[in-house]
Coordinates of C-alpha atoms in Angstrom, one line a residue:
M18 CA 111.6 73.6 85.4
G19 CA 113.5 75.1 88.3
G20 CA 116.8 73.8 89.6
I21 CA 118.3 73.2 93.0
R22 CA 121.3 75.2 94.3
D23 CA 123.0 74.6 97.6
V24 CA 123.0 78.3 98.5
G25 CA 120.2 80.3 100.0
L26 CA 118.8 83.2 101.9
D27 CA 119.3 83.8 105.6
G28 CA 115.5 83.6 105.9
A29 CA 112.8 86.1 106.1
S30 CA 111.6 87.9 109.2
A31 CA 108.3 89.6 109.8
G32 CA 108.3 93.3 109.1
R33 CA 106.1 96.1 110.1
A34 CA 104.3 98.1 107.4
P35 CA 102.2 101.2 107.5
A36 CA 98.5 100.5 108.0
G37 CA 96.9 99.1 104.9
A38 CA 100.2 98.0 103.3
R39 CA 101.8 94.6 103.0
P40 CA 104.6 94.0 105.5
E41 CA 108.1 93.3 104.1
G42 CA 107.5 89.7 104.9
C43 CA 105.6 87.4 107.1
S44 CA 106.7 84.5 109.2
V45 CA 105.0 81.9 111.4
R46 CA 106.7 79.2 113.6
F47 CA 104.6 76.3 114.7
E48 CA 104.9 72.9 116.3
R49 CA 104.5 70.0 113.9
G50 CA 100.9 68.7 114.2
A51 CA 99.7 72.0 115.7
F52 CA 99.2 73.8 112.4
R53 CA 97.1 72.7 109.5
I54 CA 98.5 72.7 105.9
A55 CA 95.4 74.6 104.9
D56 CA 96.4 77.3 107.4
A57 CA 99.7 77.7 105.7
R58 CA 98.0 78.1 102.3
H59 CA 95.6 80.6 103.7
L60 CA 98.4 82.6 105.3
A61 CA 100.2 82.8 101.9
A62 CA 97.0 83.9 100.1
E63 CA 96.3 86.6 102.8
Y64 CA 99.9 87.9 102.7
L65 CA 99.9 88.1 98.8
A66 CA 96.5 89.9 98.8
M67 CA 97.7 92.7 101.0
P68 CA 98.3 96.0 99.2
G69 CA 101.9 96.5 98.2
D70 CA 103.9 99.6 97.9
G71 CA 104.7 100.5 94.3
R72 CA 103.0 97.4 92.9
A73 CA 101.0 98.5 89.8
R74 CA 98.7 95.5 89.8
A75 CA 97.6 92.6 91.9
L76 CA 99.4 89.2 91.5
S77 CA 97.6 86.9 89.0
D78 CA 95.5 84.1 90.4
S79 CA 98.0 81.6 88.8
V80 CA 100.9 83.1 90.7
V81 CA 99.0 83.0 94.0
Q82 CA 97.9 79.4 93.3
A83 CA 101.5 78.4 92.5
V84 CA 102.7 80.0 95.8
Q85 CA 100.0 78.2 97.7
L86 CA 100.9 74.9 96.2
V87 CA 104.6 75.4 96.9
V88 CA 103.8 76.4 100.5
S89 CA 101.6 73.3 100.8
E90 CA 104.2 70.9 99.5
L91 CA 107.1 72.3 101.5
V92 CA 105.2 72.5 104.8
T93 CA 103.7 69.1 104.3
N94 CA 107.2 67.6 103.8
A95 CA 108.5 69.5 106.9
V96 CA 105.6 68.1 109.0
K97 CA 105.8 64.5 107.6
Y98 CA 109.5 64.0 107.4
G99 CA 111.1 66.8 109.5
S100 CA 111.5 67.2 113.2
G101 CA 110.9 69.9 115.8
P102 CA 109.1 73.2 115.1
V103 CA 108.5 74.3 111.5
E104 CA 109.0 77.9 110.3
L105 CA 107.3 79.3 107.2
S106 CA 108.4 82.7 105.8
L107 CA 107.1 84.6 102.8
V108 CA 108.6 87.6 101.1
L109 CA 107.3 89.4 98.0
E110 CA 109.9 91.2 96.0
A111 CA 109.5 93.0 92.7
D112 CA 109.5 90.0 90.5
V113 CA 109.6 87.0 92.8
V114 CA 107.8 85.5 95.8
I115 CA 110.3 83.8 98.2
V116 CA 109.0 80.9 100.3
T117 CA 111.3 79.6 103.0
V118 CA 110.5 76.6 105.2
R119 CA 112.7 75.4 108.1
D120 CA 112.5 72.4 110.3
G121 CA 114.8 70.6 112.8
D122 CA 115.8 67.6 110.7
T123 CA 119.2 67.8 109.0
T124 CA 118.4 65.2 106.3
L125 CA 118.2 67.0 103.0
P126 CA 115.5 66.1 100.5
S127 CA 116.5 65.2 97.0
P128 CA 114.5 65.0 93.8
R129 CA 113.5 61.5 92.7
P130 CA 113.4 60.4 89.1
A131 CA 110.0 60.9 87.5
N132 CA 107.8 57.8 87.9
P133 CA 104.1 58.0 87.0
D134 CA 103.6 54.7 88.8
R135 CA 104.8 56.0 92.1
V136 CA 102.0 57.0 94.5
G137 CA 102.9 60.1 96.5
Q138 CA 106.4 61.6 97.2
H139 CA 106.1 64.0 94.2
G140 CA 106.2 67.1 96.4
L141 CA 109.7 68.2 95.5
E142 CA 109.0 67.5 91.8
I143 CA 106.0 69.8 92.0
V144 CA 108.0 72.5 93.7
L145 CA 110.8 72.3 91.2
A146 CA 108.3 72.6 88.3
L147 CA 106.7 75.7 89.7
C148 CA 109.8 77.6 90.8
Q149 CA 112.6 79.6 89.2
D150 CA 115.0 77.8 91.6
V151 CA 115.0 76.0 94.9
D152 CA 117.8 76.3 97.5
I153 CA 118.3 73.5 100.0
R154 CA 120.7 74.1 102.9
R155 CA 121.6 72.2 106.0
E156 CA 121.8 74.5 109.0
P157 CA 123.3 73.9 112.5
A158 CA 119.8 73.0 113.9
G159 CA 118.1 71.5 110.8
K160 CA 117.5 72.5 107.3
R161 CA 116.1 75.3 105.2
I162 CA 114.4 75.1 101.8
T163 CA 113.9 78.4 99.9
A164 CA 111.8 78.4 96.8
R165 CA 111.5 81.4 94.4
I166 CA 108.4 81.8 92.3
A167 CA 108.3 84.3 89.5
T168 CA 105.5 86.9 89.8
H169 CA 105.0 87.0 86.1
C170 CA 104.0 83.8 84.4

């Protein structure tokens, strides 16, 4: 299971890549309620399916599915509990996919003790189980959550 650290990346920005190659990263900013969670999962799958420079093989289905689930949980939490616009950024490095979600609420999420009787509110538990680590950071205008998913399961 991954851990939480109170340090993080400065975020990912969209990059330009040669035709037919995956950009360095992709990022989308949207108003809460104006973007479906399914759109976020689809964006992640499309970005990870793009050809990558120097990558010997495609990412496994299990890695893509893990990234989609992390994206879904983090964006859902930002939409449900956050405020202001939400930003989703994805970056694929050699051995890790970095998912960053920002929103305008400064309240930091914290993991809850496992409770099989609790209905809902398991999103952060799921994210922690799928990731190498998760960074949660308060920013001047909200918060940023950065999750790192290994590309080799």
